[in-house]
Every structure is written in C-alpha cells, then in structure tokens.
Tab-separated table of C-alpha atoms in Angstrom:
chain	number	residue	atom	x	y	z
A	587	UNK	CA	0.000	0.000	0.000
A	588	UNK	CA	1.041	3.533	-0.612
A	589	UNK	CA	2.904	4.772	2.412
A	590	UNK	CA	1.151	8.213	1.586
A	591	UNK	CA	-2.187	7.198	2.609
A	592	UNK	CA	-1.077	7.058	5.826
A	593	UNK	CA	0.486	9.503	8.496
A	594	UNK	CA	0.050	11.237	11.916
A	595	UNK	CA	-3.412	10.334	11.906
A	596	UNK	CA	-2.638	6.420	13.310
A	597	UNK	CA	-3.640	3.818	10.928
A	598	UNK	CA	-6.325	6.103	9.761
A	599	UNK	CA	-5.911	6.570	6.051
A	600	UNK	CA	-5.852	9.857	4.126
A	601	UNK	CA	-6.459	8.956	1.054
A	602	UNK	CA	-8.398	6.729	-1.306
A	603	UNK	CA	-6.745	4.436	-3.704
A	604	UNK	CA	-8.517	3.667	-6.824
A	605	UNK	CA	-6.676	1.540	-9.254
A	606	UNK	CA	-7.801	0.377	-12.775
A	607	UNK	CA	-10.841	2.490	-12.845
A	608	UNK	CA	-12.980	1.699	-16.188
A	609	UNK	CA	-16.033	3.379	-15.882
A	610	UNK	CA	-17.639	4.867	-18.818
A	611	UNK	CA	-14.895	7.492	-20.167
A	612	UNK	CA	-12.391	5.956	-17.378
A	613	UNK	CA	-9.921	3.433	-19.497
A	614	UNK	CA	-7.574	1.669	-16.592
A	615	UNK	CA	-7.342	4.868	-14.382
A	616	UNK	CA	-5.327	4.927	-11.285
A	617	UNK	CA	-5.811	7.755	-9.234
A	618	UNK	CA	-5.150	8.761	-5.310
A	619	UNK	CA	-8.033	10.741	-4.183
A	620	UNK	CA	-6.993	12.875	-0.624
A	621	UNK	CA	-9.788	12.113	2.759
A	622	UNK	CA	-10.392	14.853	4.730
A	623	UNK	CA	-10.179	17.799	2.825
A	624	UNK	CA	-11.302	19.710	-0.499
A	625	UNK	CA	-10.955	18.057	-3.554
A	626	UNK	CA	-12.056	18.968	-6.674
A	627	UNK	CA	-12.321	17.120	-10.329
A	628	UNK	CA	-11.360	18.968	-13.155
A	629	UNK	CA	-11.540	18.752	-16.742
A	630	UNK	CA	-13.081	19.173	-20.211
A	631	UNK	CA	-16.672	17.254	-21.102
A	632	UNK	CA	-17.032	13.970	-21.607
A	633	UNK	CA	-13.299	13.304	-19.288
A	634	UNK	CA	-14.893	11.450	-16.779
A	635	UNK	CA	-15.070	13.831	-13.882
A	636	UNK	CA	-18.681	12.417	-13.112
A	637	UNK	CA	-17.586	8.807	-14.266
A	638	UNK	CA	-14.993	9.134	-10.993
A	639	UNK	CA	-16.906	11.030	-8.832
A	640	UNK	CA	-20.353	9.131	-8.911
A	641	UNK	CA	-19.669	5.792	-11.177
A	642	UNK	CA	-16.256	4.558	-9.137
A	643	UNK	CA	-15.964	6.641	-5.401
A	644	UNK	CA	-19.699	7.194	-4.812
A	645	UNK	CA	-20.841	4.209	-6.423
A	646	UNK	CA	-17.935	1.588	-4.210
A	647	UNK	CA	-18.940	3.975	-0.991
A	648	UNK	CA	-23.058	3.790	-1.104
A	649	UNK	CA	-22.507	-0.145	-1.766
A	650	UNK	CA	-19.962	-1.379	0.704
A	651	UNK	CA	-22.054	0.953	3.242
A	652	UNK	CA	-25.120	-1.490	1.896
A	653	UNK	CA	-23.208	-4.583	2.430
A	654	UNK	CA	-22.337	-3.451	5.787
A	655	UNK	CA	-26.150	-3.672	7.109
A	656	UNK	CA	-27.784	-7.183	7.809
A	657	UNK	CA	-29.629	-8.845	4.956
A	658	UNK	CA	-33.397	-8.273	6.413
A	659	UNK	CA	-32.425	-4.401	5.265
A	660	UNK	CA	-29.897	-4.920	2.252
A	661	UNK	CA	-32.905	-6.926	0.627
A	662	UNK	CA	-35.199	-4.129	1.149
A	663	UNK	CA	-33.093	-1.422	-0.265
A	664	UNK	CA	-31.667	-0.768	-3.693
A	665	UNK	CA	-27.903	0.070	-4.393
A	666	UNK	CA	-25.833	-0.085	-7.141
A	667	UNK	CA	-23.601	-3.031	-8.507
A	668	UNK	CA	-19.994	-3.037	-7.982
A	669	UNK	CA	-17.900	-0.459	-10.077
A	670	UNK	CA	-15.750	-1.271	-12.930
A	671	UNK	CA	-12.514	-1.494	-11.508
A	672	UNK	CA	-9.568	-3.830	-10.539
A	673	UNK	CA	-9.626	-2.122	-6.573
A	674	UNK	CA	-11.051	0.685	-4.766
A	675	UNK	CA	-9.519	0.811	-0.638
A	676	UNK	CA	-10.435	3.027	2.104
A	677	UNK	CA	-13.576	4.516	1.036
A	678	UNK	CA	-15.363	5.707	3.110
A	679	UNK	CA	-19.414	5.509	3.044
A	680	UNK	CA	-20.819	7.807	1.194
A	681	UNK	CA	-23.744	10.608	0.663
A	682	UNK	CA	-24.789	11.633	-3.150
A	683	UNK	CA	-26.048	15.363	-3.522
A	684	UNK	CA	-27.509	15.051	-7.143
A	685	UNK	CA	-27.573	18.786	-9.397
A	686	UNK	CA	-31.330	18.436	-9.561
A	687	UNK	CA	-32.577	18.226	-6.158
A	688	UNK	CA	-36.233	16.754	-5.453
A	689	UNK	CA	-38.980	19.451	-6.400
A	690	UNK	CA	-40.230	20.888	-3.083
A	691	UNK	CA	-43.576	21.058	-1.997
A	692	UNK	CA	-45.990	24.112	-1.738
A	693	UNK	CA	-44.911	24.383	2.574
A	694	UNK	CA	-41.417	23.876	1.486
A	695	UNK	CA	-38.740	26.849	2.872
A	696	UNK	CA	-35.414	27.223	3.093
A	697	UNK	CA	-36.480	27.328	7.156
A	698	UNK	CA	-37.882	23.628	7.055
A	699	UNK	CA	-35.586	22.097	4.479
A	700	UNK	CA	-32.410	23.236	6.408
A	701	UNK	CA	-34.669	22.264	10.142
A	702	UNK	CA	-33.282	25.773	11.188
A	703	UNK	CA	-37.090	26.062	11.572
A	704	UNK	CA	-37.819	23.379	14.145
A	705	UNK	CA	-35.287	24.813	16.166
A	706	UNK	CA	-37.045	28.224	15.753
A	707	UNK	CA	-39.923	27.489	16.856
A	708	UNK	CA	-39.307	25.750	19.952
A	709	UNK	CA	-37.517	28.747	20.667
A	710	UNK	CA	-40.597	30.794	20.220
A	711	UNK	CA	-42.465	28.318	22.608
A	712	UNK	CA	-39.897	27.768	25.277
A	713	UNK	CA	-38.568	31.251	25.386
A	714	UNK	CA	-41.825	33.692	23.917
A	715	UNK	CA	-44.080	35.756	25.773
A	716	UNK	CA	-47.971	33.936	24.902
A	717	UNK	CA	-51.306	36.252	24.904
A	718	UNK	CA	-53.876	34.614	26.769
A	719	UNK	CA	-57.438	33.689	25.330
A	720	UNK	CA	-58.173	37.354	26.641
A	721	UNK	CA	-55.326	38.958	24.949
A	722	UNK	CA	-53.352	40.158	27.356
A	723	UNK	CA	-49.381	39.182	26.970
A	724	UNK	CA	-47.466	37.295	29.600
A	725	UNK	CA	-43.819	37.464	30.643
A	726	UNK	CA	-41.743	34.615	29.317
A	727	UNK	CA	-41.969	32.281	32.182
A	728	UNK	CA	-39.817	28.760	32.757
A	729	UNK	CA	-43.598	27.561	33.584
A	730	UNK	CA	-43.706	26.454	29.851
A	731	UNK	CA	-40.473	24.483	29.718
A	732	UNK	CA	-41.930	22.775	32.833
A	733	UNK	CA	-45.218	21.684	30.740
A	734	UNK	CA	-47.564	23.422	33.347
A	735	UNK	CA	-50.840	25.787	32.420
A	736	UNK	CA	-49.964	29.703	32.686
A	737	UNK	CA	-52.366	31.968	34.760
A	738	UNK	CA	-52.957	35.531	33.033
A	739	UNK	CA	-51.900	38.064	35.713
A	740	UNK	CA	-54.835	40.531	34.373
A	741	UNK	CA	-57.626	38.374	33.881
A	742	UNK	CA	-56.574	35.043	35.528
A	743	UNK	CA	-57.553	33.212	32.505
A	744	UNK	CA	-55.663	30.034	32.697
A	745	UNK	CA	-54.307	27.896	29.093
A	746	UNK	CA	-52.098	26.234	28.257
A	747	UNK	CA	-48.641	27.454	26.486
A	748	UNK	CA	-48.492	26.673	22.722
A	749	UNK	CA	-46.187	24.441	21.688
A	750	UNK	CA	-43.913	24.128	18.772
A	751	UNK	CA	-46.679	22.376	16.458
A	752	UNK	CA	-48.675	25.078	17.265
A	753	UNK	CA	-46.506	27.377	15.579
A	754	UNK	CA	-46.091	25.396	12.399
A	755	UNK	CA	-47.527	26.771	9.373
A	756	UNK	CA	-47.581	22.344	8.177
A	757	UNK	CA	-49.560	21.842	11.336
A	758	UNK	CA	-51.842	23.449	13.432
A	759	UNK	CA	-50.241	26.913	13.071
A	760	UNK	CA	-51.564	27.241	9.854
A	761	UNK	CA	-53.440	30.280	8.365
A	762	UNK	CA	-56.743	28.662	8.184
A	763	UNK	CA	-57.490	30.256	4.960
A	764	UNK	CA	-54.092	29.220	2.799
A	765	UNK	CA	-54.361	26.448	4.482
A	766	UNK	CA	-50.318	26.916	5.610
A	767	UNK	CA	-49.027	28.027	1.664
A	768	UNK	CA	-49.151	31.739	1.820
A	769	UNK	CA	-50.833	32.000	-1.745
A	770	UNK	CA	-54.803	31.689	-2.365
A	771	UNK	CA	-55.966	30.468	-5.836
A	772	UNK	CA	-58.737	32.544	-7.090
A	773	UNK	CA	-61.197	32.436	-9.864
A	774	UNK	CA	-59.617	35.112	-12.557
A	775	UNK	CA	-63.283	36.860	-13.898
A	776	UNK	CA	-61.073	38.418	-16.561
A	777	UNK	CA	-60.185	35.221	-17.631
A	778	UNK	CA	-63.416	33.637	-18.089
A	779	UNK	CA	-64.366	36.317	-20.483
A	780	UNK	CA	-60.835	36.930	-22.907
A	781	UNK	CA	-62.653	38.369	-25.641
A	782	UNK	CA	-64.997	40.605	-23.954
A	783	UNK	CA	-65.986	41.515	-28.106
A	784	UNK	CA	-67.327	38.625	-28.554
A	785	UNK	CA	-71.535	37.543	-27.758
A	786	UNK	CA	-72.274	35.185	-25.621
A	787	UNK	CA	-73.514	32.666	-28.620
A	788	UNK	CA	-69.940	33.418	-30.126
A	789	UNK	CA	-68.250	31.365	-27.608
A	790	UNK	CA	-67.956	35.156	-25.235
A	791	UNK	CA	-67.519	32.735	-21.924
A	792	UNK	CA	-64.756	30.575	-22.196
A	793	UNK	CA	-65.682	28.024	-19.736
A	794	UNK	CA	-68.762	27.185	-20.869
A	795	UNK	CA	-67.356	26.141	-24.149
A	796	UNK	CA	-64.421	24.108	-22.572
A	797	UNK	CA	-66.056	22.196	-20.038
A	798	UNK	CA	-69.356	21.124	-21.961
A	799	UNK	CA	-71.795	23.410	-20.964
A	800	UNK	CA	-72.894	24.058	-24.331
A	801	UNK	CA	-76.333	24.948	-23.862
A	802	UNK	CA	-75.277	27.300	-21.074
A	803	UNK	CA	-76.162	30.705	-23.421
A	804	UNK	CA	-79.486	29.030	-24.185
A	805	UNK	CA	-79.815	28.943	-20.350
A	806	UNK	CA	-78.613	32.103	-19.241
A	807	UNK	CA	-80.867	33.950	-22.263
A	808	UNK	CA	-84.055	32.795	-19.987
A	809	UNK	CA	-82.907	34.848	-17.111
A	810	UNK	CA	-82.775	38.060	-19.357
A	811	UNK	CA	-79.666	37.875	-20.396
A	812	UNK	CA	-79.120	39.440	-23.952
A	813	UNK	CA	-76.965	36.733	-26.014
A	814	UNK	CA	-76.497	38.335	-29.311
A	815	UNK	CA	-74.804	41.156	-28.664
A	816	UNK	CA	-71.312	41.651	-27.639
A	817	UNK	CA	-70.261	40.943	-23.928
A	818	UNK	CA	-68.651	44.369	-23.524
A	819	UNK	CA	-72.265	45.845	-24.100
A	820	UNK	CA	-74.273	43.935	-21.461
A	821	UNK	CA	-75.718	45.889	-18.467
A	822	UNK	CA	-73.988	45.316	-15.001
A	823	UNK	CA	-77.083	43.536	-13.895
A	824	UNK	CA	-76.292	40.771	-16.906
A	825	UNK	CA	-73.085	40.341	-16.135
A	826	UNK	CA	-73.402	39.621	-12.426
A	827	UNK	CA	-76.029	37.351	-13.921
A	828	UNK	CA	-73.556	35.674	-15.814
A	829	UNK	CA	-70.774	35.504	-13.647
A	830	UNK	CA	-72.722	34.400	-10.203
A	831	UNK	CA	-76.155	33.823	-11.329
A	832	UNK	CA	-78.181	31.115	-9.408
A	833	UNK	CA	-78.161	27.616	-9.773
A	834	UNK	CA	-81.472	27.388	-10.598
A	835	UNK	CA	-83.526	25.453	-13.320
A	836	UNK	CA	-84.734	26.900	-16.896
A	837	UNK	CA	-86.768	25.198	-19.749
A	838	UNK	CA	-84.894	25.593	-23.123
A	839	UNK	CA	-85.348	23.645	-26.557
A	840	UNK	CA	-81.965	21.491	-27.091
A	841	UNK	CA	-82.182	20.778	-31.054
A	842	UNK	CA	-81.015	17.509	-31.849
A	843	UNK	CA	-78.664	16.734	-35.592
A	844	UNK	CA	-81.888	15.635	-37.097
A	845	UNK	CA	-83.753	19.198	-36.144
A	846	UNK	CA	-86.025	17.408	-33.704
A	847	UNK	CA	-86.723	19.322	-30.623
A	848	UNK	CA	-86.061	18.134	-27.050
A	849	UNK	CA	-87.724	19.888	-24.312
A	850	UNK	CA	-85.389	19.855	-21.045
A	851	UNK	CA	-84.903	21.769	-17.777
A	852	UNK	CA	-81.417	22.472	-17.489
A	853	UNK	CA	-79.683	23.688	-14.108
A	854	UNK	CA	-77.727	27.161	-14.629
A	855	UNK	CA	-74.288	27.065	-14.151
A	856	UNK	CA	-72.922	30.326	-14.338
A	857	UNK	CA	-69.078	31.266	-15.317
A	858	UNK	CA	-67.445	30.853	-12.049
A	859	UNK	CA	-68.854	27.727	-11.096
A	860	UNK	CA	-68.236	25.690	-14.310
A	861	UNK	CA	-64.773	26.807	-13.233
A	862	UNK	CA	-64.858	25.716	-9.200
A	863	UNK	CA	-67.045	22.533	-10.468
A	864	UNK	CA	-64.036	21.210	-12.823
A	865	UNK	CA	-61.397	22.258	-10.547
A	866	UNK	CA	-63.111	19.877	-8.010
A	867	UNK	CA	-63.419	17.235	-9.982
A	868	UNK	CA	-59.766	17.304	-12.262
A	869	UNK	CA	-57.622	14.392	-11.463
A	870	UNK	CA	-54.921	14.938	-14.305
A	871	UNK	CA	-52.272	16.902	-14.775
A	872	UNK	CA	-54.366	17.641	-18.401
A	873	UNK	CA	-57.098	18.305	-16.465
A	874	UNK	CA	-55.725	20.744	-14.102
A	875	UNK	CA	-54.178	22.487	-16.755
A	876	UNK	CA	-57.417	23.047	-18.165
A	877	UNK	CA	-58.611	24.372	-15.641
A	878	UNK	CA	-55.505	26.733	-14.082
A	879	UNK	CA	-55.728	28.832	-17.627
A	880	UNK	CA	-58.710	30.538	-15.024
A	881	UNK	CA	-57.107	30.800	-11.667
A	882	UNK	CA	-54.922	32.824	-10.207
A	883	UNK	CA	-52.665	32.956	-7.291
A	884	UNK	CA	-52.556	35.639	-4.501
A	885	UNK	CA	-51.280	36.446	-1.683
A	886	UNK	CA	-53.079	35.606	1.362
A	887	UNK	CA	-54.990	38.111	2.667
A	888	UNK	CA	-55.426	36.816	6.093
A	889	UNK	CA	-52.109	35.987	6.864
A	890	UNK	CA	-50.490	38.646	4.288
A	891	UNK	CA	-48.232	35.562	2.939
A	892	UNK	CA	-46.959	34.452	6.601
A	893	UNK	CA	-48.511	30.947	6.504
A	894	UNK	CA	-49.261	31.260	10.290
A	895	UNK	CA	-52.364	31.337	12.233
A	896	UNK	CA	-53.232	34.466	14.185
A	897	UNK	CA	-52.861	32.224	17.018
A	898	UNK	CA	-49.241	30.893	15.693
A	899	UNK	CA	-48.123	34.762	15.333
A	900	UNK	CA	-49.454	35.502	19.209
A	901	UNK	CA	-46.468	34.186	20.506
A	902	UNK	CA	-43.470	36.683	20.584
A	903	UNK	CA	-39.735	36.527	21.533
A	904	UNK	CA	-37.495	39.716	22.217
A	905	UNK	CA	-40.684	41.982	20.867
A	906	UNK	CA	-41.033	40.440	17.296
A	907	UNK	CA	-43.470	37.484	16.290
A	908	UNK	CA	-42.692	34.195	14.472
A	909	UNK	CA	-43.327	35.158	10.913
A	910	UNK	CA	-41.158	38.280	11.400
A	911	UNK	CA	-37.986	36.335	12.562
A	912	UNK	CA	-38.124	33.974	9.686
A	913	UNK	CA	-38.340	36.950	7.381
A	914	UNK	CA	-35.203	37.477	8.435
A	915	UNK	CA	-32.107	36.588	6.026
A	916	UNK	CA	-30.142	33.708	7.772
A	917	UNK	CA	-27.071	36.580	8.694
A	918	UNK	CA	-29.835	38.247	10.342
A	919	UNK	CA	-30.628	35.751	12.415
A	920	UNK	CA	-27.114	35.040	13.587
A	921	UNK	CA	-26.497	38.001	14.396
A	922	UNK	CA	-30.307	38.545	16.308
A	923	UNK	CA	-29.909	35.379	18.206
A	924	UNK	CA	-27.218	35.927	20.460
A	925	UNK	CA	-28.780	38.776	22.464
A	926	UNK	CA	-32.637	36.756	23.339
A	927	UNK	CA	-30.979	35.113	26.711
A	928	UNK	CA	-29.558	38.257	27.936
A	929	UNK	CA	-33.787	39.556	27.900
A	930	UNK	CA	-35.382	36.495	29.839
A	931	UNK	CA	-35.161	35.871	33.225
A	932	UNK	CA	-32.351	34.323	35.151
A	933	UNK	CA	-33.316	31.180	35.507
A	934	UNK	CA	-34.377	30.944	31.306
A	935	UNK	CA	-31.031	32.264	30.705
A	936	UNK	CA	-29.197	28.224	30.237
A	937	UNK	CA	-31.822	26.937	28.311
A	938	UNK	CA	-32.188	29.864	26.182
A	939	UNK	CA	-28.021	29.597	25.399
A	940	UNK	CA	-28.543	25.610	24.879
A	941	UNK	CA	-31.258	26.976	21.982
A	942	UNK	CA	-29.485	29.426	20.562
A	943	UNK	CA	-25.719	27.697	20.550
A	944	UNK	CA	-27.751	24.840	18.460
A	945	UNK	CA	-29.503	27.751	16.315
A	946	UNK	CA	-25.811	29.008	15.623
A	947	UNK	CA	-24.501	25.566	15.237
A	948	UNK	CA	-26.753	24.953	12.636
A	949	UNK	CA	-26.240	28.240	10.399
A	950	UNK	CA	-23.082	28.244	10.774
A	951	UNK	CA	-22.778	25.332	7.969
A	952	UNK	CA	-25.165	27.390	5.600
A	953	UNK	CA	-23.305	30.333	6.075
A	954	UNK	CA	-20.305	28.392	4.999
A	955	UNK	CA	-21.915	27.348	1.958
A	956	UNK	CA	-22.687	31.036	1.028
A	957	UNK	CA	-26.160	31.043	1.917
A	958	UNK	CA	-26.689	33.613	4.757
A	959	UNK	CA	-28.453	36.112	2.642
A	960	UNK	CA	-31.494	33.421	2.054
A	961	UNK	CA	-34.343	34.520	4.212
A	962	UNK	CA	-36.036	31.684	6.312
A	963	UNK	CA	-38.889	32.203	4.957
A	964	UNK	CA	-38.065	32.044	0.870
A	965	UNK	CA	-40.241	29.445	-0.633
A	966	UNK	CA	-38.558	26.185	-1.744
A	967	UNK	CA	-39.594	26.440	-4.844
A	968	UNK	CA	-37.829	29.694	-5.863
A	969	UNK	CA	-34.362	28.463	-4.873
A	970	UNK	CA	-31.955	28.202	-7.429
A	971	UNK	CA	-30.316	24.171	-8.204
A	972	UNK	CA	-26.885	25.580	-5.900
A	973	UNK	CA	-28.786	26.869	-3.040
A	974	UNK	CA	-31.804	24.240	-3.050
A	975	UNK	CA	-28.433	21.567	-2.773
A	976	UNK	CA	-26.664	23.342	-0.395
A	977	UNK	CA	-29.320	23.047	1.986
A	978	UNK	CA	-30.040	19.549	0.972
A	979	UNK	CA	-26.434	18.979	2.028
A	980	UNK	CA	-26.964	20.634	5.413
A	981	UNK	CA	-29.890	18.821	6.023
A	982	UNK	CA	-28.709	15.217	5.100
A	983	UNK	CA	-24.903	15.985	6.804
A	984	UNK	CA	-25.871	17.708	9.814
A	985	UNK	CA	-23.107	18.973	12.226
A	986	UNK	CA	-21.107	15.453	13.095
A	987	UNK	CA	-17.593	15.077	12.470
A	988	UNK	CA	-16.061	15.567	8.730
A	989	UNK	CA	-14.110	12.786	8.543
A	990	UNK	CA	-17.509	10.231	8.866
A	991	UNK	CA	-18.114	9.898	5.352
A	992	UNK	CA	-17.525	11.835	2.040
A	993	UNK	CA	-19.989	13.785	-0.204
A	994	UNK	CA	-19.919	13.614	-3.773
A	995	UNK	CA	-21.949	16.000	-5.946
A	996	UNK	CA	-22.105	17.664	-9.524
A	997	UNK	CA	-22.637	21.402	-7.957
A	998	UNK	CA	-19.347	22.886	-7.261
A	999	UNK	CA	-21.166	25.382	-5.242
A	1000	UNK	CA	-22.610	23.310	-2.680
A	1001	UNK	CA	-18.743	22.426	-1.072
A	1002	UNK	CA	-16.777	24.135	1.427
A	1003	UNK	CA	-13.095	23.412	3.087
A	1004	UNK	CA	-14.117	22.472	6.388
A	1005	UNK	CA	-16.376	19.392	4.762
A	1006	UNK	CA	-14.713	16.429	3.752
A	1007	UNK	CA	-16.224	16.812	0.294
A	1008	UNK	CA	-15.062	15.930	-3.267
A	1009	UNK	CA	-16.508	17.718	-6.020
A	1010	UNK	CA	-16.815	17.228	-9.738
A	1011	UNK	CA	-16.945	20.545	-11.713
C-alpha cells in the first residue's frame, strides 16, 4: 500500500486508492483521491469527472455501506452493482447530492428544508411571551419548559402554552385560509371572459365552451340575459347574472342533428362555477391544466403571505413574532440570536443559550456554503439548483464530524473546506 495514505493520523488513512478504474470514459485509471479535505475534479466534457466522482468513489462507498447492514435491510433497499474497476480501498461511506434536487412542496422553505425552523420554533415556545385567550401578553416564564398551564396576571384566565406544532404553518399553526401556503388560488373573472368583443352565442364565456356546458347561453338567455350582442355591451345587472347567477332550473329547446326538438330543464351554471365545479373534480395533470388557464394565485390576505395562524403569530420573543424572525435573512438571524438570553429571566437564561448555541450551530454550515443572505422564509420552490443543494447537504450531513463519510456531488457550489467533500466541476 502507498505509504502516503497514511500519516500522523494512526492507521487512519488519508487517502483513497482507486486503481484500474474503467467506468464509462475511465480506461484503466489509477488515481489517489486525498480524505479529509477539499478536492475537486477537473476537466473538459465527456473526461470522466462524473464517471470518478459518482460511477467509481460514490458508487464503491453507497454499496460497501449497503453490504455493511444485515440482509433483512440490504434486501429491502436498492444500491448499485460493484464499479468497474480492478480495486477501490479506504472509502469511506458515502452521501450523493444530485444537481437536480427533489422538487419541493408548496410548505417547502429554506427554514424547514435546512430544520433551522424546528429549532425556531421551539424557541418561540420555550422562550416567547404567549397572549392569553383574553389577549393580554405574559412574561416569558420557565412555567412552559416545565409543561404546566400559565395563569394571566390581568384576567386570571388560565391555558395552556403553545407548543412548537402550534406554531407550524404544516400543522396546526396554519393560516386557516391558505391552508399553511401563503398564496390563495382565485377564480380570474377576466379570464373567463378573454374576448370581452365577442356575444355570448360566439363562444364570449370561455368556460362554458371548454367544459361542456354548451347549452349554457341558451340557459342564461331565460334569465334576461341578452346573447347576441357583444359581452362588452351587457348591463352590469347581466353580467353579475352571468358571472354568479343562481343555480337554478330553466326550460330551453336542445335541437337535436336531425332538427327534432327536445324539451329539457337544465340547471344554470354560471361562469365561475363551471370553473370551481371542474377544478373539483380534475384528477390529471391535463385536467388541471385546463382548468388553471382561469385561476390565479394571490397572496393571502389573512395571513399577508406568513402561513401562520393568528394564534401561531401571538407568541413573541425579544418583541417580534414568528413570521417576522423567519423573514429574516439567515445573517440576520445570527447576528439577532445571540442577544434573546440576555432579555429572559435568570433562571431561562441556560436553556435559552442551549437553543441558541444549536440555532448558531446549525447556520453556521449554511453560512459556509454562502447562503446567509437566504431569508427563512423564501419558498422552496424559488431556490436556485446551488442553493436548493446546499441546503439539501446541510440537512442530510448535519453537524457530526467531517471525517464520517464523504460527499460527492455535480454542484461545485454546494462544497466548502471544512467538509470532507469531493466535487466534480
């Protein structure tokens, strides 16, 4: 063995040996890749940075990690075969941070995929000051790490402290009228009409033609409404006739192809609710796309994009609530934390520290990785393939030793020199 792999580190070894490597673009590679430390693949397309990275080092790590567990588990999980190549030692087991991270989902933020969130909260229940069901605030009290009911001073109203869940927008914290997602999707009226030129026997409402309600203008003509001439030139009476009209029943002649009459009662359905009624019942992708060419998405009113319940944002710590610490950035918060045990009580002041020290512990990682200006609050959805990773990375590597296994990925940006990471640019 190369006496380079070891040193001062006792029979731990510093490097990985990978000898006869043929993976895809590899043709009988040898190559000595350095543990504990930044290392980074170079080289023009199609070289076989990837090939190393993921086909031989990540490939040899995720399976002997596999083989390592009994066989009740190895024959429930997948892993990959073993890599083309005469011998692969000391690798360590290994994590995979792919360049296209999974999609997130509508509660998804940088708070919650990172868990700097979970820690944030239980702050905000340990160490807040709660309103009672009266409204009047309390003093941060150690009552509530103690799990016992607070008495109001004012009012002696007793309740109970909330807890963390409480104060998740995913659980019961959440604005009961977003349901937790900040946004509210709306019927768009402009929509429904595009061509407001157009009669209402022209095709005028758009729904009504999409989603089979064909007879719809024959309907709406027996509540007044004129049909023949162009939308734009209806009274205000006829379009709030049109747009929420009743759902009530009118006799119209249906024609059939031969000319014969039917007589029918048909139930109105007026613009919006052709729209709500196929939204409701869409179970495709096709079908929802359909359908979204009519809604839009707001901003909650109710919770003004928070996510939180008005009980969730009751709770405050150091003067500001829940929603307005996770607006700030992540450098923000590293910088607010610090102070909050120096404003409770004595005898908050060690568990506060133990809160925030983990808090800091946390970030600190992030910060590392260039991410400190990301507000806790940003949506998943609009982070970028570097930043969505990097916090992927936090989240799967936590804060335990470097040295415990190696992380391969695609995204350069996602490393940093105090991680024993190896990436492929």
């Amino acid at each position: 063995m190369d006496k380079s792999a070891r040193s001062g580190w006792g029979d731990a070894p510093l490097a990985i040996e990978v000898r006869g490597a043929k993976v895809h673009n590899l043709k009988d590679v040898d190559v000595t890749v350095p543990l504990r430390q930044l290392v980074a693949i170079a080289g023009v397309s199609g070289s076989g940075k990837s090939s190393l990275a993921m086909g031989v080092l990540y490939a040899e790590g995720s399976r002997r990690y596999v083989e390592a567990l009994s066989t009740y588990t190895r024959r429930r999980m997948s892993h990959a075969p073993r890599a083309a190549v005469d011998s692969v030692e000391h690798v360590p087991a290994a994590l995979a941070l792919r360049q296209r991270p999974a999609v997130p989902g509508v509660r998804s933020t940088f708070g919650t995929s990172t868990e700097l969130l979970n820690v944030l909260r239980l702050m905000f229940s340990r160490l807040g000051s709660h309103l009672c069901p009266n409204g009047h605030r309390l003093d941060p009290t150690i009552d509530v790490a103690a799990d016992l009911n607070l008495v109001c001073p004012v009012c002696a109203a007793v309740f109970y402290p909330p807890g963390a869940e409480v104060l998740a927008f995913n659980s019961d914290g959440a604005c009961p009228a977003c349901s937790g997602t900040g946004v509210v999707r709306e019927i768009d009226e402009a929509s429904l009409v595009p061509d407001p030129g157009k009669t209402i026997d022209g095709g005028a409402v758009a729904p009504w033609s999409m989603f089979g309600l064909t007879v719809m203008p024959q309907v709406v003509a027996e509540f007044g409404v004129r049909t023949d001439v162009p939308y734009s030139e209806l009274t205000a009476a006829e379009r709030e006739t049109v747009m929420h009209g009743p759902e009530e029943k009118r006799h119209i002649s249906v024609p059939s192809k031969s000319g014969k009459l039917f007589e029918l009662n048909f139930t109105y359905r007026n613009a919006r609710l052709a729209v709500q009624e196929a939204l409701d019942k869409a179970t495709t992708e096709r079908g929802l796309a359909r359908v979204n060419r009519f809604i839009s998405a707001q901003r909650c009113s109710t919770c003004h994009g928070t996510r939180l319940s008005q009980k969730a944002l009751g709770s405050q710590v150091a003067g500001i609530n829940l929603a307005e610490a996770t607006a700030k950035t992540l450098d923000e918060v590293v910088a607010w934390a610090p102070s909050l045990p120096g404003t409770l009580p004595p005898d908050m002041r060690p568990m506060a520290q133990n809160l925030v020290d983990k808090l800091q512990e946390m970030a600190g990682r992030l910060i590392e990785l260039g991410l400190g200006y990301l507000s806790l609050d940003r949506a998943g959805s609009t982070l970028s393939t570097g930043s969505g990773s990097g916090s992927s990375w936090r989240a799967r590597c936590g804060t335990g030793p470097p040295e415990c296994s190696t992380s391969w990925t695609n995204r350069p940006s996602v490393c940093t020199p105090r991680t024993s990471t190896a990436c492929s640019g």
